[in-house]
CSV table of C-alpha atoms in Angstrom, one decimal:
chain,number,residue,atom,x,y,z
K,1,MET,CA,11.5,30.2,-8.1
K,2,ALA,CA,11.8,29.4,-11.9
K,3,GLU,CA,15.8,27.9,-10.9
K,4,LEU,CA,13.8,26.0,-8.0
K,5,SER,CA,11.7,24.5,-10.8
K,6,VAL,CA,14.5,23.1,-12.6
K,7,ARG,CA,16.2,22.0,-9.8
K,8,SER,CA,13.6,20.4,-8.3
K,9,GLY,CA,11.3,18.5,-11.5
K,10,VAL,CA,8.3,20.5,-10.3
K,11,ALA,CA,6.7,23.0,-12.6
K,12,PRO,CA,6.3,25.7,-11.1
K,13,PRO,CA,1.7,26.4,-10.6
K,14,THR,CA,3.0,23.2,-9.0
K,15,ILE,CA,4.8,25.6,-6.2
K,16,ARG,CA,2.7,27.5,-6.3
K,17,TYR,CA,-0.4,26.1,-5.7
K,18,TYR,CA,2.3,24.6,-2.9
K,19,LEU,CA,2.7,27.8,-1.5
K,20,ARG,CA,-0.6,28.4,-1.5
K,21,GLU,CA,-1.7,25.3,0.6
K,22,GLY,CA,1.0,25.7,3.3
K,23,LEU,CA,3.1,22.5,2.2
K,24,LEU,CA,6.3,24.4,1.1
K,25,PHE,CA,7.8,27.1,3.3
K,26,PRO,CA,8.0,30.7,1.4
K,27,GLY,CA,11.4,31.7,0.5
K,28,GLU,CA,13.2,34.7,2.0
K,29,LEU,CA,12.4,38.5,0.3
K,30,THR,CA,15.1,40.4,-2.0
K,31,SER,CA,12.1,42.5,-3.4
K,32,PRO,CA,8.3,42.5,-4.0
K,33,ASN,CA,8.4,40.2,-6.9
K,34,GLN,CA,11.5,37.8,-5.7
K,35,ALA,CA,12.2,35.0,-3.3
K,36,ARG,CA,15.1,33.6,-2.7
K,37,TYR,CA,14.9,29.0,-2.3
K,38,ASP,CA,17.1,27.1,-0.9
K,39,ASP,CA,18.4,23.1,-0.9
K,40,SER,CA,15.7,22.9,2.7
K,41,HIS,CA,12.8,24.4,0.1
K,42,VAL,CA,14.0,21.8,-2.4
K,43,ARG,CA,13.7,18.6,-0.7
K,44,ARG,CA,11.1,20.5,1.1
K,45,LEU,CA,8.6,19.6,-2.0
K,46,ARG,CA,11.3,16.1,-2.5
K,47,LEU,CA,9.0,15.0,0.0
K,48,VAL,CA,5.4,16.4,-0.6
K,49,ARG,CA,5.7,14.2,-4.2
K,50,ALA,CA,6.6,11.1,-2.0
K,51,LEU,CA,3.7,11.9,-0.3
K,52,LEU,CA,1.3,12.2,-3.0
K,53,ASP,CA,3.2,10.4,-5.9
K,54,ILE,CA,4.2,7.3,-4.3
K,55,GLY,CA,2.1,7.8,-0.9
K,56,GLY,CA,-0.5,8.4,-3.0
K,57,LEU,CA,-2.0,10.8,0.1
K,58,SER,CA,-4.2,14.0,-1.0
K,59,VAL,CA,-3.7,17.1,-0.9
K,60,ASP,CA,-4.8,17.8,2.9
K,61,ALA,CA,-4.1,14.3,4.1
K,62,ALA,CA,-0.1,16.0,3.2
K,63,LYS,CA,-0.8,18.6,5.5
K,64,GLY,CA,-1.9,16.8,8.0
K,65,VAL,CA,1.7,15.6,7.7
K,66,ILE,CA,4.0,18.3,6.7
K,67,SER,CA,1.8,20.1,9.6
K,68,ALA,CA,2.9,17.3,12.4
K,69,MET,CA,6.9,17.6,11.2
K,70,ALA,CA,6.0,21.6,12.1
K,71,ALA,CA,4.7,20.8,15.5
K,72,LYS,CA,8.3,20.3,16.7
K,73,SER,CA,6.9,19.1,20.2
K,74,GLY,CA,10.5,17.4,21.7
K,75,ASP,CA,8.7,14.4,23.0
K,76,GLU,CA,10.2,12.3,20.2
K,77,PHE,CA,7.7,9.0,21.0
K,78,ALA,CA,5.2,11.4,20.3
K,79,VAL,CA,6.4,13.0,17.1
K,80,LEU,CA,7.2,9.8,15.7
K,81,GLY,CA,2.9,9.1,16.7
K,82,GLN,CA,1.9,12.4,14.9
K,83,VAL,CA,4.0,11.7,11.8
K,84,GLN,CA,2.9,8.3,11.6
K,85,TYR,CA,-0.8,8.3,11.5
K,86,GLY,CA,-0.9,11.0,9.6
K,87,LEU,CA,0.6,9.1,7.4
K,88,THR,CA,-1.8,6.3,8.0
K,89,PRO,CA,-4.8,5.6,5.2
K,90,PRO,CA,-8.4,6.3,6.4
K,91,ALA,CA,-10.8,3.9,7.0
K,92,ARG,CA,-12.2,3.1,3.9
K,93,SER,CA,-15.6,1.2,4.4
K,94,ASP,CA,-18.3,2.9,5.8
K,95,ALA,CA,-19.4,0.2,8.1
K,96,PRO,CA,-16.7,-0.3,11.2
K,97,PRO,CA,-14.9,-3.5,11.1
K,98,PRO,CA,-17.0,-6.4,12.6
K,99,PRO,CA,-16.4,-6.5,17.0
K,100,ALA,CA,-14.4,-10.4,15.9
K,101,ALA,CA,-11.6,-8.9,14.0
K,102,ARG,CA,-11.1,-5.9,16.7
K,103,ALA,CA,-10.8,-8.5,18.6
K,104,ARG,CA,-7.9,-10.6,17.3
K,105,VAL,CA,-6.4,-6.7,16.3
K,106,ASP,CA,-5.8,-6.5,20.3
K,107,ARG,CA,-5.2,-10.7,20.1
K,108,ILE,CA,-2.2,-9.8,17.4
K,109,ILE,CA,-1.0,-7.3,19.9
K,110,SER,CA,-0.6,-9.1,23.6
K,111,GLU,CA,0.5,-11.8,22.2
K,112,ARG,CA,3.5,-10.5,20.4
K,113,GLY,CA,3.4,-7.8,24.1
K,114,TRP,CA,3.3,-4.7,21.2
K,115,ARG,CA,3.5,-1.8,22.5
K,116,VAL,CA,0.7,0.2,21.1
K,117,ARG,CA,-1.6,3.6,22.0
K,118,GLU,CA,-5.3,2.3,22.4
K,119,HIS,CA,-5.4,5.4,19.0
K,120,ASN,CA,-3.1,4.0,16.6
K,121,PRO,CA,-5.6,4.4,14.2
K,122,SER,CA,-3.0,1.1,12.5
K,123,ARG,CA,-5.6,-1.1,14.9
K,124,LEU,CA,-8.5,0.0,12.7
K,125,ALA,CA,-6.3,-0.3,9.3
K,126,LEU,CA,-5.3,-3.6,10.6
K,127,ALA,CA,-9.5,-4.6,11.9
K,128,GLU,CA,-10.6,-3.9,7.7
K,129,ALA,CA,-8.1,-6.1,6.2
K,130,ILE,CA,-8.3,-9.6,8.3
K,131,GLY,CA,-13.0,-8.0,8.1
K,132,THR,CA,-12.2,-8.6,4.7
K,133,LEU,CA,-9.9,-11.2,4.6
K,134,GLU,CA,-13.1,-13.1,6.6
K,135,ASP,CA,-15.8,-12.5,4.2
K,136,LEU,CA,-13.6,-13.5,1.1
K,137,GLY,CA,-13.1,-16.5,3.3
K,138,ARG,CA,-9.3,-16.7,2.6
K,139,HIS,CA,-8.9,-18.5,5.3
K,140,GLU,CA,-5.4,-19.4,4.2
K,141,LEU,CA,-3.6,-16.4,4.9
K,142,LEU,CA,-6.1,-15.6,8.0
K,143,ALA,CA,-4.3,-18.8,8.8
K,144,GLY,CA,-1.1,-17.3,8.3
K,145,LEU,CA,-0.9,-13.7,9.7
K,146,ASP,CA,2.0,-14.6,12.6
K,147,ARG,CA,3.9,-14.8,8.9
K,148,TYR,CA,2.9,-11.1,8.5
K,149,ALA,CA,3.5,-10.4,11.8
K,150,ASP,CA,7.3,-11.9,12.2
K,151,ALA,CA,8.1,-9.9,8.5
K,152,ALA,CA,6.7,-6.5,9.9
K,153,ASP,CA,8.3,-7.0,14.0
K,154,ALA,CA,11.5,-7.9,11.8
K,155,LEU,CA,11.7,-4.4,9.2
K,156,ALA,CA,10.5,-2.1,11.9
K,157,GLU,CA,13.0,-3.1,14.5
K,158,GLN,CA,15.9,-2.3,11.6
K,159,GLU,CA,13.5,0.8,11.0
K,160,VAL,CA,13.3,2.2,14.1
K,161,ASP,CA,17.6,1.3,14.8
K,162,GLU,CA,18.2,3.2,11.7
K,163,LEU,CA,15.6,6.7,12.4
K,164,LEU,CA,16.7,6.5,15.8
K,165,ALA,CA,20.2,6.5,14.4
K,166,ILE,CA,18.9,9.3,12.4
K,167,THR,CA,19.5,13.4,14.5
K,168,GLY,CA,17.1,16.6,13.9
K,169,GLU,CA,13.7,16.4,13.7
K,170,ASP,CA,13.0,16.8,10.4
K,171,ALA,CA,15.6,14.7,9.6
K,172,ARG,CA,13.9,12.0,11.5
K,173,ALA,CA,10.2,12.6,10.2
K,174,GLU,CA,11.3,12.9,6.3
K,175,ALA,CA,12.8,9.3,7.8
K,176,ILE,CA,9.5,8.0,8.3
K,177,ILE,CA,8.2,9.4,6.0
K,178,ALA,CA,10.4,7.5,3.6
K,179,ALA,CA,10.4,3.7,5.4
K,180,ASP,CA,6.6,3.9,6.0
K,181,VAL,CA,5.0,6.2,2.0
K,182,VAL,CA,7.7,4.1,0.0
K,183,GLY,CA,8.8,1.7,2.2
K,184,ASP,CA,4.9,0.6,1.8
K,185,ALA,CA,5.6,0.9,-2.4
K,186,LEU,CA,8.5,-1.1,-2.0
K,187,LEU,CA,6.9,-4.3,-0.7
K,188,SER,CA,3.9,-3.9,-2.7
K,189,ALA,CA,6.1,-4.3,-5.8
K,190,LEU,CA,8.9,-6.9,-4.6
K,191,ARG,CA,5.8,-9.4,-3.1
K,192,ARG,CA,4.4,-8.9,-6.7
K,193,LEU,CA,8.1,-9.4,-9.0
K,194,ALA,CA,8.5,-12.5,-6.1
K,195,GLN,CA,5.3,-13.8,-6.1
K,196,GLU,CA,5.3,-14.3,-10.3
K,197,SER,CA,9.0,-16.1,-10.2
K,198,ALA,CA,7.3,-17.9,-7.7
K,199,VAL,CA,4.5,-19.2,-10.0
K,200,ALA,CA,7.1,-19.2,-13.0
K,201,ALA,CA,8.8,-22.0,-10.6
K,202,ARG,CA,6.7,-24.5,-9.8
K,203,LEU,CA,5.0,-24.5,-13.3
K,204,ALA,CA,8.4,-24.9,-14.9
K,205,ARG,CA,9.4,-28.3,-12.1
W,1,MET,CA,-32.0,-7.6,-4.5
W,2,ALA,CA,-32.7,-6.9,-1.0
W,3,GLU,CA,-32.0,-9.4,0.3
W,4,LEU,CA,-28.1,-9.9,-1.8
W,5,SER,CA,-28.9,-5.9,-0.3
W,6,VAL,CA,-29.1,-7.7,2.9
W,7,ARG,CA,-27.0,-10.8,2.3
W,8,SER,CA,-24.0,-8.6,1.3
W,9,GLY,CA,-23.9,-5.5,3.4
W,10,VAL,CA,-24.0,-3.2,-0.1
W,11,ALA,CA,-27.4,-0.8,-0.1
W,12,PRO,CA,-29.7,-1.7,-3.7
W,13,PRO,CA,-27.9,1.5,-5.6
W,14,THR,CA,-24.9,0.7,-5.2
W,15,ILE,CA,-25.8,-3.6,-6.5
W,16,ARG,CA,-27.1,-1.8,-9.0
W,17,TYR,CA,-25.0,0.8,-10.0
W,18,TYR,CA,-22.2,-2.2,-10.1
W,19,LEU,CA,-24.2,-4.1,-12.5
W,20,ARG,CA,-24.4,-1.1,-14.9
W,21,GLU,CA,-20.2,-1.9,-14.9
W,22,GLY,CA,-20.1,-4.3,-15.1
W,23,LEU,CA,-18.7,-5.7,-12.1
W,24,LEU,CA,-21.0,-7.8,-10.9
W,25,PHE,CA,-22.9,-10.0,-13.4
W,26,PRO,CA,-27.0,-10.1,-13.5
W,27,GLY,CA,-28.6,-12.1,-11.7
W,28,GLU,CA,-31.3,-14.9,-13.8
W,29,LEU,CA,-34.4,-13.4,-15.0
W,30,THR,CA,-37.4,-14.4,-12.6
W,31,SER,CA,-40.3,-12.6,-14.4
W,32,PRO,CA,-39.4,-8.9,-15.8
W,33,ASN,CA,-38.3,-7.0,-12.4
W,34,GLN,CA,-37.4,-9.7,-10.7
W,35,ALA,CA,-34.4,-11.5,-10.5
W,36,ARG,CA,-32.9,-14.6,-8.7
W,37,TYR,CA,-28.9,-14.0,-7.1
W,38,ASP,CA,-27.5,-16.4,-5.2
W,39,ASP,CA,-24.2,-17.0,-3.3
W,40,SER,CA,-21.8,-15.7,-6.2
W,41,HIS,CA,-23.5,-12.6,-6.0
W,42,VAL,CA,-22.3,-12.2,-2.6
W,43,ARG,CA,-19.4,-13.4,-3.0
W,44,ARG,CA,-18.2,-11.2,-5.7
W,45,LEU,CA,-19.7,-7.7,-3.9
W,46,ARG,CA,-17.6,-8.4,-1.1
W,47,LEU,CA,-15.1,-9.2,-4.2
W,48,VAL,CA,-15.9,-5.7,-5.5
W,49,ARG,CA,-16.3,-3.7,-2.4
W,50,ALA,CA,-12.6,-5.5,-0.7
W,51,LEU,CA,-11.1,-4.0,-4.9
W,52,LEU,CA,-12.7,-0.9,-4.1
W,53,ASP,CA,-12.0,0.0,-0.3
W,54,ILE,CA,-9.4,-1.7,0.7
W,55,GLY,CA,-7.5,-2.1,-2.4
W,56,GLY,CA,-8.3,1.7,-3.1
W,57,LEU,CA,-8.8,0.9,-7.1
W,58,SER,CA,-10.7,3.3,-9.0
W,59,VAL,CA,-14.0,2.4,-10.7
W,60,ASP,CA,-11.5,1.2,-14.0
W,61,ALA,CA,-8.8,-0.2,-11.9
W,62,ALA,CA,-11.5,-3.0,-10.1
W,63,LYS,CA,-13.2,-3.5,-14.4
W,64,GLY,CA,-9.8,-4.6,-15.6
W,65,VAL,CA,-9.9,-6.9,-12.6
W,66,ILE,CA,-13.0,-8.4,-13.2
W,67,SER,CA,-12.9,-8.5,-17.0
W,68,ALA,CA,-8.9,-10.9,-16.6
W,69,MET,CA,-11.0,-12.8,-13.9
W,70,ALA,CA,-13.5,-13.8,-17.0
W,71,ALA,CA,-10.6,-14.3,-19.6
W,72,LYS,CA,-10.2,-17.5,-18.5
W,73,SER,CA,-6.8,-18.2,-21.3
W,74,GLY,CA,-6.4,-21.8,-19.3
W,75,ASP,CA,-2.4,-20.6,-18.8
W,76,GLU,CA,-2.7,-20.6,-15.3
W,77,PHE,CA,1.0,-17.9,-15.8
W,78,ALA,CA,-1.7,-16.5,-17.9
W,79,VAL,CA,-4.6,-15.9,-14.9
W,80,LEU,CA,-1.9,-15.3,-12.2
W,81,GLY,CA,0.0,-12.0,-14.6
W,82,GLN,CA,-3.7,-10.9,-16.2
W,83,VAL,CA,-5.2,-10.3,-12.5
W,84,GLN,CA,-1.7,-9.4,-11.1
W,85,TYR,CA,-1.4,-6.5,-13.1
W,86,GLY,CA,-3.9,-5.3,-12.5
W,87,LEU,CA,-4.1,-5.5,-9.1
W,88,THR,CA,-0.2,-2.9,-9.3
W,89,PRO,CA,-1.2,1.1,-8.8
W,90,PRO,CA,-0.5,2.4,-11.8
W,91,ALA,CA,2.7,5.3,-12.4
W,92,ARG,CA,1.6,8.4,-10.1
W,93,SER,CA,4.7,10.4,-11.4
W,94,ASP,CA,4.4,11.9,-14.5
W,95,ALA,CA,8.3,11.9,-15.1
W,96,PRO,CA,10.3,9.0,-15.9
W,97,PRO,CA,12.0,7.0,-13.1
W,98,PRO,CA,15.5,7.8,-13.5
W,99,PRO,CA,17.1,5.2,-15.9
W,100,ALA,CA,19.6,4.3,-12.2
W,101,ALA,CA,17.0,3.3,-11.0
W,102,ARG,CA,15.4,1.0,-13.4
W,103,ALA,CA,19.1,-0.5,-13.8
W,104,ARG,CA,18.8,-1.2,-10.2
W,105,VAL,CA,15.3,-3.4,-10.1
W,106,ASP,CA,17.2,-5.2,-12.4
W,107,ARG,CA,20.3,-5.9,-10.5
W,108,ILE,CA,17.5,-6.4,-8.3
W,109,ILE,CA,15.6,-9.6,-10.3
W,110,SER,CA,19.1,-10.8,-11.9
W,111,GLU,CA,20.8,-10.9,-8.5
W,112,ARG,CA,17.6,-13.0,-6.7
W,113,GLY,CA,17.5,-14.9,-10.0
W,114,TRP,CA,13.9,-14.4,-10.3
W,115,ARG,CA,12.1,-15.2,-13.0
W,116,VAL,CA,9.9,-12.3,-14.2
W,117,ARG,CA,8.6,-10.8,-17.2
W,118,GLU,CA,9.5,-7.7,-18.6
W,119,HIS,CA,6.2,-6.4,-18.5
W,120,ASN,CA,5.3,-6.8,-15.2
W,121,PRO,CA,4.0,-3.2,-13.9
W,122,SER,CA,5.4,-4.2,-10.8
W,123,ARG,CA,9.3,-3.3,-12.9
W,124,LEU,CA,8.4,0.5,-12.6
W,125,ALA,CA,6.9,0.5,-9.2
W,126,LEU,CA,9.7,-0.9,-7.8
W,127,ALA,CA,11.6,1.8,-9.4
W,128,GLU,CA,9.6,3.8,-8.7
W,129,ALA,CA,10.2,4.0,-5.5
W,130,ILE,CA,13.3,3.5,-5.5
W,131,GLY,CA,14.0,6.5,-7.5
W,132,THR,CA,12.3,8.7,-4.9
W,133,LEU,CA,14.3,7.1,-2.3
W,134,GLU,CA,17.2,8.7,-3.8
W,135,ASP,CA,15.4,12.0,-4.2
W,136,LEU,CA,15.0,11.7,-0.3
W,137,GLY,CA,18.0,10.5,0.0
W,138,ARG,CA,17.1,7.8,2.5
W,139,HIS,CA,20.7,5.9,2.4
W,140,GLU,CA,19.2,4.0,5.6
W,141,LEU,CA,16.9,2.1,3.6
W,142,LEU,CA,17.9,2.0,-0.1
W,143,ALA,CA,22.0,0.2,1.2
W,144,GLY,CA,18.9,-2.1,2.8
W,145,LEU,CA,16.6,-2.9,0.1
W,146,ASP,CA,17.6,-6.9,0.7
W,147,ARG,CA,15.8,-7.5,4.0
W,148,TYR,CA,12.7,-5.7,1.8
W,149,ALA,CA,13.1,-8.1,-1.0
W,150,ASP,CA,14.3,-10.7,1.6
W,151,ALA,CA,10.8,-10.8,3.0
W,152,ALA,CA,8.9,-11.0,0.2
W,153,ASP,CA,10.3,-13.8,-1.3
W,154,ALA,CA,9.8,-15.4,2.0
W,155,LEU,CA,5.9,-13.6,1.8
W,156,ALA,CA,5.6,-15.2,-1.8
W,157,GLU,CA,6.6,-18.7,-1.1
W,158,GLN,CA,3.9,-19.6,0.9
W,159,GLU,CA,1.7,-17.6,-0.9
W,160,VAL,CA,2.1,-18.7,-4.3
W,161,ASP,CA,2.4,-22.5,-2.5
W,162,GLU,CA,-1.2,-21.8,-0.8
W,163,LEU,CA,-2.9,-20.0,-4.4
W,164,LEU,CA,-1.6,-23.2,-6.6
W,165,ALA,CA,-3.3,-25.7,-3.7
W,166,ILE,CA,-6.8,-23.5,-4.8
W,167,THR,CA,-8.6,-25.6,-6.8
W,168,GLY,CA,-10.8,-23.1,-9.9
W,169,GLU,CA,-9.9,-20.5,-11.3
W,170,ASP,CA,-12.2,-18.0,-9.9
W,171,ALA,CA,-11.6,-19.3,-6.8
W,172,ARG,CA,-7.3,-18.8,-7.6
W,173,ALA,CA,-8.5,-15.5,-9.0
W,174,GLU,CA,-9.7,-14.5,-5.4
W,175,ALA,CA,-7.1,-15.4,-3.6
W,176,ILE,CA,-4.4,-13.2,-5.2
W,177,ILE,CA,-6.9,-9.9,-5.6
W,178,ALA,CA,-6.4,-10.7,-1.3
W,179,ALA,CA,-2.7,-11.7,-1.0
W,180,ASP,CA,-1.7,-8.3,-3.2
W,181,VAL,CA,-4.3,-6.0,-1.9
W,182,VAL,CA,-5.1,-7.8,1.8
W,183,GLY,CA,-2.1,-8.8,1.5
W,184,ASP,CA,-1.0,-4.8,0.9
W,185,ALA,CA,-3.0,-4.0,4.1
W,186,LEU,CA,-1.8,-5.7,6.3
W,187,LEU,CA,1.7,-5.3,5.9
W,188,SER,CA,1.4,-1.1,5.8
W,189,ALA,CA,-0.4,-1.8,9.4
W,190,LEU,CA,1.3,-4.1,11.1
W,191,ARG,CA,4.4,-2.7,10.0
W,192,ARG,CA,3.1,0.8,11.5
W,193,LEU,CA,2.4,-1.0,14.8
W,194,ALA,CA,5.0,-2.8,15.0
W,195,GLN,CA,7.1,0.8,14.5
W,196,GLU,CA,5.3,2.1,17.6
W,197,SER,CA,6.1,-0.7,19.6
W,198,ALA,CA,9.5,-0.9,18.6
W,199,VAL,CA,10.2,2.7,20.1
W,200,ALA,CA,8.6,2.5,22.7
W,201,ALA,CA,11.3,-0.1,23.8
W,202,ARG,CA,13.9,1.2,22.7
W,203,LEU,CA,12.7,4.4,24.9
W,204,ALA,CA,11.8,3.0,27.9
W,205,ARG,CA,15.9,1.3,28.2
């Protein structure tokens, strides 16, 4: 346990908490008070930290993702879906998005020829975002939605190419988690840096 | 108050809480128990909901953004910075990102010729994300960081063009909040939809 803590950078009480919550699988018992942990435990701890720290997931949401990983249905499309849906932030607003926003989501999906299941929770997340832009009167962003969709499409093509080149269901699930949870954080930070730079460049002219 | 609640969709006890917390400015008192609210109050309530619901900001973080908006320093670059920095998620990890990750952030910024202030908190956020990818051994994502930076650059150019075309400091601050907070949510949802579609297309072949 002490060694696992040093290798993973996670404090022993936190590791014990993850064990109790099922976020980490038990080590091999070598005596009633000793367990052996290996690289797979270090790797899992890093994944859990990524979900909680970078993704900001609740412990319950992280448990959902970890159990989706463990489900191993064998159907690649289903595994991607289970893990990815668990990474989609739940609707935060009490009110459902307005029907016009949902209709706009359907239109974007059909215009782009995207093949997306009806129960993909990102449909609702996108409708919430669009409904908020409408409420805020941000017509410039609504008019430019295609640019965001183009960027998403280009990044997704590459991400999925890389994903399907990875072998092993656990490794693939880890790659989805990294691409989605850490990818969101990457894009968020890079956009803010690029925005500041673009403003500085405009004002310098 | 009842009318403001109907127009904004926010319940009266919540409105009173926002008033107490300074997230909403008071209405004009017409009698000791009556205040007059106008469009600016409806607009502010929608902005506060966007910060809390879509952005997932804490009430304290939202107060920081609202007070940055109110600061009105007059220097466009400074106002953008104050509002945008308030929208940057605080570091979630206890441990600072490893020096190698921070060095990589500096390299990205200098290679792209970005003009970014030293205290921009997105530098730290990006270093945390990169450090996590290194921990998780996601070499495919690390090798492809430039694609994410390219996407951020292209979107930021357009966002800043639109932003500087808007007149009025409040309107501009609202546009930044929409572009950053709602923009993150848009990209997150669009990427997940595009990923599912890309997987479906690959598996159909």
